[in-house]
mmCIF file with all atom_site columns, C-alpha atoms in Angstrom:
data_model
loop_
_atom_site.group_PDB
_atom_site.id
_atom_site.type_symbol
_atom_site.label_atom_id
_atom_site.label_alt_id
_atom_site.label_comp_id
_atom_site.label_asym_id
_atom_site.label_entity_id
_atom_site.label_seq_id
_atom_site.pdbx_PDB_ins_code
_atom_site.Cartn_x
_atom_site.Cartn_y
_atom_site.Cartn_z
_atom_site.occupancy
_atom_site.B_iso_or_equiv
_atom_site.pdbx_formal_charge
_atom_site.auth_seq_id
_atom_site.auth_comp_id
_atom_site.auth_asym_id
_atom_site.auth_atom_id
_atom_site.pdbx_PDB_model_num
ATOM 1   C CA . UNK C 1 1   ? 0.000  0.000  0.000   1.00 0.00 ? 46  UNK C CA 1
ATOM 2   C CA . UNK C 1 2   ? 1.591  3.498  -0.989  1.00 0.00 ? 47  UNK C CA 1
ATOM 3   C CA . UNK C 1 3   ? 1.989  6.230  1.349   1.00 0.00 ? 48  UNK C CA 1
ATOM 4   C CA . UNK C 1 4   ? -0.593 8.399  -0.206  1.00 0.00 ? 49  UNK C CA 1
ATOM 5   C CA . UNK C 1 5   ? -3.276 5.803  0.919   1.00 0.00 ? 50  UNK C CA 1
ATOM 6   C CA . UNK C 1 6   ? -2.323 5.031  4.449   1.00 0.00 ? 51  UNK C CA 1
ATOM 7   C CA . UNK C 1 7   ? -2.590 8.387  5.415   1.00 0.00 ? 52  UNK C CA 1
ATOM 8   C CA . UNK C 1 8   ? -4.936 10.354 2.914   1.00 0.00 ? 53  UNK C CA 1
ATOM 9   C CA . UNK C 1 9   ? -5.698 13.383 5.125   1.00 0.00 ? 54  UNK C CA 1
ATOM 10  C CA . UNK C 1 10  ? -1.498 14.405 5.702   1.00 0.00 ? 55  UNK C CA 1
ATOM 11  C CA . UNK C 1 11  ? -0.157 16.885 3.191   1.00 0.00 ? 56  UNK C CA 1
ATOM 12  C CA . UNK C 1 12  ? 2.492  14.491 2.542   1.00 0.00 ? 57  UNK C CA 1
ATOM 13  C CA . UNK C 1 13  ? -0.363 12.042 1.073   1.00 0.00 ? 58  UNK C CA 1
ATOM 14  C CA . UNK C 1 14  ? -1.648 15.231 -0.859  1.00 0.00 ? 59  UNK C CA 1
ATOM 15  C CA . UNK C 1 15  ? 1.521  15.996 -2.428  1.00 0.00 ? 60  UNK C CA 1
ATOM 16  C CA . UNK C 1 16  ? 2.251  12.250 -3.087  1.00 0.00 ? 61  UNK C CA 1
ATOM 17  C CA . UNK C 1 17  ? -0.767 11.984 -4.857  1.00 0.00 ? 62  UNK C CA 1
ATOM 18  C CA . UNK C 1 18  ? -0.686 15.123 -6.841  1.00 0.00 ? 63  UNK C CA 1
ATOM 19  C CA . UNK C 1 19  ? 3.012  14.325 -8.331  1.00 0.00 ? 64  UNK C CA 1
ATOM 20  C CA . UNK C 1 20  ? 1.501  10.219 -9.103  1.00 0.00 ? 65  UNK C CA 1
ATOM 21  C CA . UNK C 1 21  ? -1.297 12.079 -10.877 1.00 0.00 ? 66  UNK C CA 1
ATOM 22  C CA . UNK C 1 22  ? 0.819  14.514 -12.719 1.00 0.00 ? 67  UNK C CA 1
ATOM 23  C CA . UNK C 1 23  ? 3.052  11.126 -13.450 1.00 0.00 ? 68  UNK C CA 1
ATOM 24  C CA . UNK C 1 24  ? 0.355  9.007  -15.800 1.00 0.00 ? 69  UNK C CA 1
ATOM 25  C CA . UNK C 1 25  ? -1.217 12.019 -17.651 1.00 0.00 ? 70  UNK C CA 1
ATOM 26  C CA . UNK C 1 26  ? 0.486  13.090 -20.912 1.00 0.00 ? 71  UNK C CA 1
ATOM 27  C CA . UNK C 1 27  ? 1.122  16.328 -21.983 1.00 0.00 ? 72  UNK C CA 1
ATOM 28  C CA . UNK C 1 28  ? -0.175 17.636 -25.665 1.00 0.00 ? 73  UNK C CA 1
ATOM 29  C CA . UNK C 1 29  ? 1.356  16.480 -28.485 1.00 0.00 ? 74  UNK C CA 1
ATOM 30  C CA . UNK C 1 30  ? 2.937  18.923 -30.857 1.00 0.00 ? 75  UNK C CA 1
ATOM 31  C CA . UNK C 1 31  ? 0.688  19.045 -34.328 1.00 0.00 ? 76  UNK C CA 1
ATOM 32  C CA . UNK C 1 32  ? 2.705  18.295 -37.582 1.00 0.00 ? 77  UNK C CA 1
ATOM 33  C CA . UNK C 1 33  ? 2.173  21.802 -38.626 1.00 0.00 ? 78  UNK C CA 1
ATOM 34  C CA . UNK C 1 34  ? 4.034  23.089 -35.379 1.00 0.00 ? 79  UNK C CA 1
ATOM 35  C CA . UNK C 1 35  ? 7.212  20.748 -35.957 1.00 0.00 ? 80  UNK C CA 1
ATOM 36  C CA . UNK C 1 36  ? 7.682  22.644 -39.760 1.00 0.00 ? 81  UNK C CA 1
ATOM 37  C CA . UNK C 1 37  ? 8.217  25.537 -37.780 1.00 0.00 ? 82  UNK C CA 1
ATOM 38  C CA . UNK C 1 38  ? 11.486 26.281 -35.232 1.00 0.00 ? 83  UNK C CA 1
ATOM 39  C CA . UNK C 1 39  ? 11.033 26.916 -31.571 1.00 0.00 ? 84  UNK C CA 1
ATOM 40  C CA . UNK C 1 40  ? 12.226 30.834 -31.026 1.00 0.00 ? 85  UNK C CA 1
ATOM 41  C CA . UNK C 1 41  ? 15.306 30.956 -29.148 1.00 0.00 ? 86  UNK C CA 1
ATOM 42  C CA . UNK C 1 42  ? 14.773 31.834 -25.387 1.00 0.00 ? 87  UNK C CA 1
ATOM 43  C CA . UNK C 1 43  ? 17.446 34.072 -24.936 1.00 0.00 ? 88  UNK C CA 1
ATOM 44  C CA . UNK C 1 44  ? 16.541 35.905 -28.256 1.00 0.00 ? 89  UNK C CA 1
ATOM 45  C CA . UNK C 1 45  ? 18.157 36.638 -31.741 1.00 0.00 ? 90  UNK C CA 1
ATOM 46  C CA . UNK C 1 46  ? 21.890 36.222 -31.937 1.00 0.00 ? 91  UNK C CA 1
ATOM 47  C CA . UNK C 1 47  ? 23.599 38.899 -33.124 1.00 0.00 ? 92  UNK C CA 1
ATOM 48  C CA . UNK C 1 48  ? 27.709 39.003 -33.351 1.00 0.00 ? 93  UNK C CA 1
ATOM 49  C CA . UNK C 1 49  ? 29.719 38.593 -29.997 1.00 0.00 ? 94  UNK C CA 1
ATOM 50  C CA . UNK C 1 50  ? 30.771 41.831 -28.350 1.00 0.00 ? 95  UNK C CA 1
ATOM 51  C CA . UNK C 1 51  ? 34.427 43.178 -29.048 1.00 0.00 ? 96  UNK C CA 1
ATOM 52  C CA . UNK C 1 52  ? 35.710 41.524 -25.939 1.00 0.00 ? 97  UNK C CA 1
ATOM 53  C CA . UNK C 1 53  ? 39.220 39.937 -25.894 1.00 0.00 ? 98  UNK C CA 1
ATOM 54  C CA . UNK C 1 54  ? 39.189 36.757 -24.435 1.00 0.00 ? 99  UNK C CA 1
ATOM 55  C CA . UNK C 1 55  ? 40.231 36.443 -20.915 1.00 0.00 ? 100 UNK C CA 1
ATOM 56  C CA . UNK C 1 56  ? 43.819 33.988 -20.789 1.00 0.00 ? 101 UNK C CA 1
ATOM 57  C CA . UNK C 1 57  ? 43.772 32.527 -17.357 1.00 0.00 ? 102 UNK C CA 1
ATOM 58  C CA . UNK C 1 58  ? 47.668 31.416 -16.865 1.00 0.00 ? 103 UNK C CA 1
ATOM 59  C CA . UNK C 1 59  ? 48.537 28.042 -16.318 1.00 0.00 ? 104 UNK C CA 1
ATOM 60  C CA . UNK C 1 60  ? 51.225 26.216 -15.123 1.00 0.00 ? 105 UNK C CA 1
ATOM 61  C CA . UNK C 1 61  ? 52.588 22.542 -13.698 1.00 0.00 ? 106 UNK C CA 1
ATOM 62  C CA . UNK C 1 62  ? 55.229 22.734 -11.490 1.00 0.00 ? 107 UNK C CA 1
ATOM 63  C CA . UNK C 1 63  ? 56.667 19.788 -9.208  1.00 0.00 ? 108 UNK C CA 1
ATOM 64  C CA . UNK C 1 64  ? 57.884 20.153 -5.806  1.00 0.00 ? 109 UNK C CA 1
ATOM 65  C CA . UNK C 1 65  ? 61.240 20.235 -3.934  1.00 0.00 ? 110 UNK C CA 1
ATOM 66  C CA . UNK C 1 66  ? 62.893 17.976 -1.039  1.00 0.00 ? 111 UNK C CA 1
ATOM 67  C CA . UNK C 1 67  ? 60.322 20.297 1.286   1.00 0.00 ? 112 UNK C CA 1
ATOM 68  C CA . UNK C 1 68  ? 57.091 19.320 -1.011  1.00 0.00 ? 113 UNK C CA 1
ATOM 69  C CA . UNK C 1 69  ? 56.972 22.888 -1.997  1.00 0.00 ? 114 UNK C CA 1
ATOM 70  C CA . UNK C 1 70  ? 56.908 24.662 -4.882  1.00 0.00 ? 115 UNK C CA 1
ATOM 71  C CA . UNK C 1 71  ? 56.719 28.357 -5.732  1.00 0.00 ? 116 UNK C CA 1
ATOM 72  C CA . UNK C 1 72  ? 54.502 29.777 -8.992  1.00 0.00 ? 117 UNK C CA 1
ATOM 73  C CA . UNK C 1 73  ? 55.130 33.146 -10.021 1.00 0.00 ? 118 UNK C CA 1
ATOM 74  C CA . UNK C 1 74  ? 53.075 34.196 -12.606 1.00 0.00 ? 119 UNK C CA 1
ATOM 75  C CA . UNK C 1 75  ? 53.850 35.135 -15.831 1.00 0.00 ? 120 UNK C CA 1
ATOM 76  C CA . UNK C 1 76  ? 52.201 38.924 -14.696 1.00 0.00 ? 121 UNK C CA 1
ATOM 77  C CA . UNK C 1 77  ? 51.533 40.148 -11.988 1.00 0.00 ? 122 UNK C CA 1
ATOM 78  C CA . UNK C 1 78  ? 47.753 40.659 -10.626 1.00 0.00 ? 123 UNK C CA 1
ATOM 79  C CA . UNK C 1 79  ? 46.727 43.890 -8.793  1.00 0.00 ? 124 UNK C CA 1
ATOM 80  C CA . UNK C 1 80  ? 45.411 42.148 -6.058  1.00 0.00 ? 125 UNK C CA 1
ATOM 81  C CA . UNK C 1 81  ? 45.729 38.454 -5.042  1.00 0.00 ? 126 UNK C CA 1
ATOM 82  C CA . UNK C 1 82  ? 44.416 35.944 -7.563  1.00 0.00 ? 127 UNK C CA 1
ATOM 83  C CA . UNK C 1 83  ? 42.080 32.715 -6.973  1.00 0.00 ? 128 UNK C CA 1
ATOM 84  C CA . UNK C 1 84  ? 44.292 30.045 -7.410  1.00 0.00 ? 129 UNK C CA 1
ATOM 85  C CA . UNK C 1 85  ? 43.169 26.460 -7.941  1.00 0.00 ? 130 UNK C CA 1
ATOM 86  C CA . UNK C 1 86  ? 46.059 23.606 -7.449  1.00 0.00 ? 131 UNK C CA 1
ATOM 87  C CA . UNK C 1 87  ? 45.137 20.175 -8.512  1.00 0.00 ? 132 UNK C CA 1
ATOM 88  C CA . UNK C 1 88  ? 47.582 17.573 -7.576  1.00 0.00 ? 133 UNK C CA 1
ATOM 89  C CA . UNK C 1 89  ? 48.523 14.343 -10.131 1.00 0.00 ? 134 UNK C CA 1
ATOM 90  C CA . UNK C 1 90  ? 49.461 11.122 -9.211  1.00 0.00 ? 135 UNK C CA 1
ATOM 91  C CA . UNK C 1 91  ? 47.646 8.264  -7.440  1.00 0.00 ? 136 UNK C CA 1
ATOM 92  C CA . UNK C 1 92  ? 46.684 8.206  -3.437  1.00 0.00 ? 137 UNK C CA 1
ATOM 93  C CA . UNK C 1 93  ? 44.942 10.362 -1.427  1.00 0.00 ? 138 UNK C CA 1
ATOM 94  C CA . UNK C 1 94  ? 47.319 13.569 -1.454  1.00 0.00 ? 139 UNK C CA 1
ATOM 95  C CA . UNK C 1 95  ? 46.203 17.659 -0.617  1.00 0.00 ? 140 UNK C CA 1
ATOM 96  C CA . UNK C 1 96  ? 47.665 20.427 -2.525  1.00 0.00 ? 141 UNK C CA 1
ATOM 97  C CA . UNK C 1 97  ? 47.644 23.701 0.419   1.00 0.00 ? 142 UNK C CA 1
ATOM 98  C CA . UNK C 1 98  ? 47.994 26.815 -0.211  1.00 0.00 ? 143 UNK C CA 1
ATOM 99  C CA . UNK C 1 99  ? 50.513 28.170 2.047   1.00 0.00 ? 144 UNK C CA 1
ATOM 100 C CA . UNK C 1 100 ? 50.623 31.758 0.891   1.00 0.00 ? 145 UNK C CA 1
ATOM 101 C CA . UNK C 1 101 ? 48.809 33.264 -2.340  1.00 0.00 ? 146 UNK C CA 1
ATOM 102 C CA . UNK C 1 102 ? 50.030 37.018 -3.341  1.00 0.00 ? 147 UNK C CA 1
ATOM 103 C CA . UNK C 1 103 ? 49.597 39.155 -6.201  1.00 0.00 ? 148 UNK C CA 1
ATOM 104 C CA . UNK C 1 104 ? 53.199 38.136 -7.735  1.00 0.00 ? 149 UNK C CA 1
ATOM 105 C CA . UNK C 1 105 ? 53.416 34.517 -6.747  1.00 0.00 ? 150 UNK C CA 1
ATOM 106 C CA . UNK C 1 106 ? 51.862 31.281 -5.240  1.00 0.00 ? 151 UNK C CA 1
ATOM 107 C CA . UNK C 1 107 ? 53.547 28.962 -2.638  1.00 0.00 ? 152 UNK C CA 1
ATOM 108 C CA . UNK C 1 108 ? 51.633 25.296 -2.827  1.00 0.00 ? 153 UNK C CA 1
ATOM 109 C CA . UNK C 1 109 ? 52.833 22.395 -0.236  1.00 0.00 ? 154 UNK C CA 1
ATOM 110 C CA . UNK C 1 110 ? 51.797 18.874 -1.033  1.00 0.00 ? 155 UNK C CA 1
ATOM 111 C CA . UNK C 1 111 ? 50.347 16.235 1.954   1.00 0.00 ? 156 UNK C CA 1
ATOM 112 C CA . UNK C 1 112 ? 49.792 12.808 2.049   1.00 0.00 ? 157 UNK C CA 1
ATOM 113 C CA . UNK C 1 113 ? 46.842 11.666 3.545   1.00 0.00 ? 158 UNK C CA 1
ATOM 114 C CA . UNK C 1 114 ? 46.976 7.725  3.518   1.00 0.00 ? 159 UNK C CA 1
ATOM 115 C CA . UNK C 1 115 ? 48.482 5.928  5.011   1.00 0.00 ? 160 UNK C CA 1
ATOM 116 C CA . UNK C 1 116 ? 49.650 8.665  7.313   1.00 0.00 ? 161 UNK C CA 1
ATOM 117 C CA . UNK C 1 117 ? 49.175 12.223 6.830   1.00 0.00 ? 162 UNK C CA 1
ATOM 118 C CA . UNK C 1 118 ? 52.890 13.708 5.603   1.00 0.00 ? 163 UNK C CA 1
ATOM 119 C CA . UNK C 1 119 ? 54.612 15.595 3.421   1.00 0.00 ? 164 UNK C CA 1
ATOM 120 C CA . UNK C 1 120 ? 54.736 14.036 0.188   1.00 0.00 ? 165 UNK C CA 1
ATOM 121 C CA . UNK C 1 121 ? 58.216 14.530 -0.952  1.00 0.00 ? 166 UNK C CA 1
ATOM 122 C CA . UNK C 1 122 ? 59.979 16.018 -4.304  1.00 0.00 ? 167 UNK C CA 1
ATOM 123 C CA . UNK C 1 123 ? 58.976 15.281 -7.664  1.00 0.00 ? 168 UNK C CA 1
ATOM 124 C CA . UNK C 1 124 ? 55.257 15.162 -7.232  1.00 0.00 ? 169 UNK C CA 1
ATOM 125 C CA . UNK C 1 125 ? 53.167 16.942 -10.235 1.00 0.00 ? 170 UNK C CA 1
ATOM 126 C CA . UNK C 1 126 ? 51.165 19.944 -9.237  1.00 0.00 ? 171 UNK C CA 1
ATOM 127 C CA . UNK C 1 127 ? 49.148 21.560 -11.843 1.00 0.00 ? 172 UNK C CA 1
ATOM 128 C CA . UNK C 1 128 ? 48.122 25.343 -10.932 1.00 0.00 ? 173 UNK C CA 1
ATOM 129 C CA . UNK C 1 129 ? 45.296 28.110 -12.646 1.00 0.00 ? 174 UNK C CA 1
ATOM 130 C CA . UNK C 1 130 ? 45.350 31.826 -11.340 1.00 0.00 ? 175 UNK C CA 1
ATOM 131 C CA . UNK C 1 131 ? 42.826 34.551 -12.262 1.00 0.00 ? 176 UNK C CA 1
ATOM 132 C CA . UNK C 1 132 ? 41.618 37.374 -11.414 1.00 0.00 ? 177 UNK C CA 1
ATOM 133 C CA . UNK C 1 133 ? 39.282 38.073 -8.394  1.00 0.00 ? 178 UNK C CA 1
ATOM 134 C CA . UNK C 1 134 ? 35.617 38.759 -9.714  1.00 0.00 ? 179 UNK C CA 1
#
């Protein structure tokens, strides 16, 4: 027995029923003579793109030293501090941190999690994005 009937007087059973109601009817078909015809856009005609330079977000991958650190600077400098994303590669549980983020550079450490949390040595891959605050 569904929920709807055990209880018909709770709002719960209402709502229930409504949405199994709403479930087995079918909406109108489109006739042939609307499929001829295109849907308008939503968001309106489409007219040429705006003069706008695209945006280059700098990249980089960088791999850490004997402290699992690594420094980014970036290729400019941002007026204020940037939003940095770090994503680390390899296998494992492992945590890129951001230990200090400025307008000129980024300073990323890399942990192990598993089996022990620690510092995960030199050499691992860490793959960093900067841009601009919004």
């Amino acid at each position: 027995m569904s929920a709807a009937r055990r209880a018909p007087h709770s709002a719960l059973a209402g709502a229930l029923q409504e949405l199994d109601r709403r479930t087995r009817t079918m909406r109108p078909r489109r006739r042939a003579a609307d499929l001829t015809r295109p849907e308008p856009d939503p968001a309106g005609p489409q007219g040429p793109p705006p003069h706008v330079l695209p945006r280059v977000v700098p990249a980089a991958v960088v791999v850490t030293d004997e402290e699992s650190r690594t420094v980014w600077q970036y290729p400019t400098p941002f007026g204020l501090s940037p939003v940095v994303t770090a994503v680390v590669e390899g296998d494992g549980l492992v945590l890129a941190v951001l230990e200090e983020v400025t307008a000129r550079a980024v300073t990323v450490r890399v942990w192990s999690l598993a089996p022990r949390r620690a510092l995960a040595g030199p050499g691992v891959r860490v793959h960093l994005t900067a841009s601009a605050p919004s």
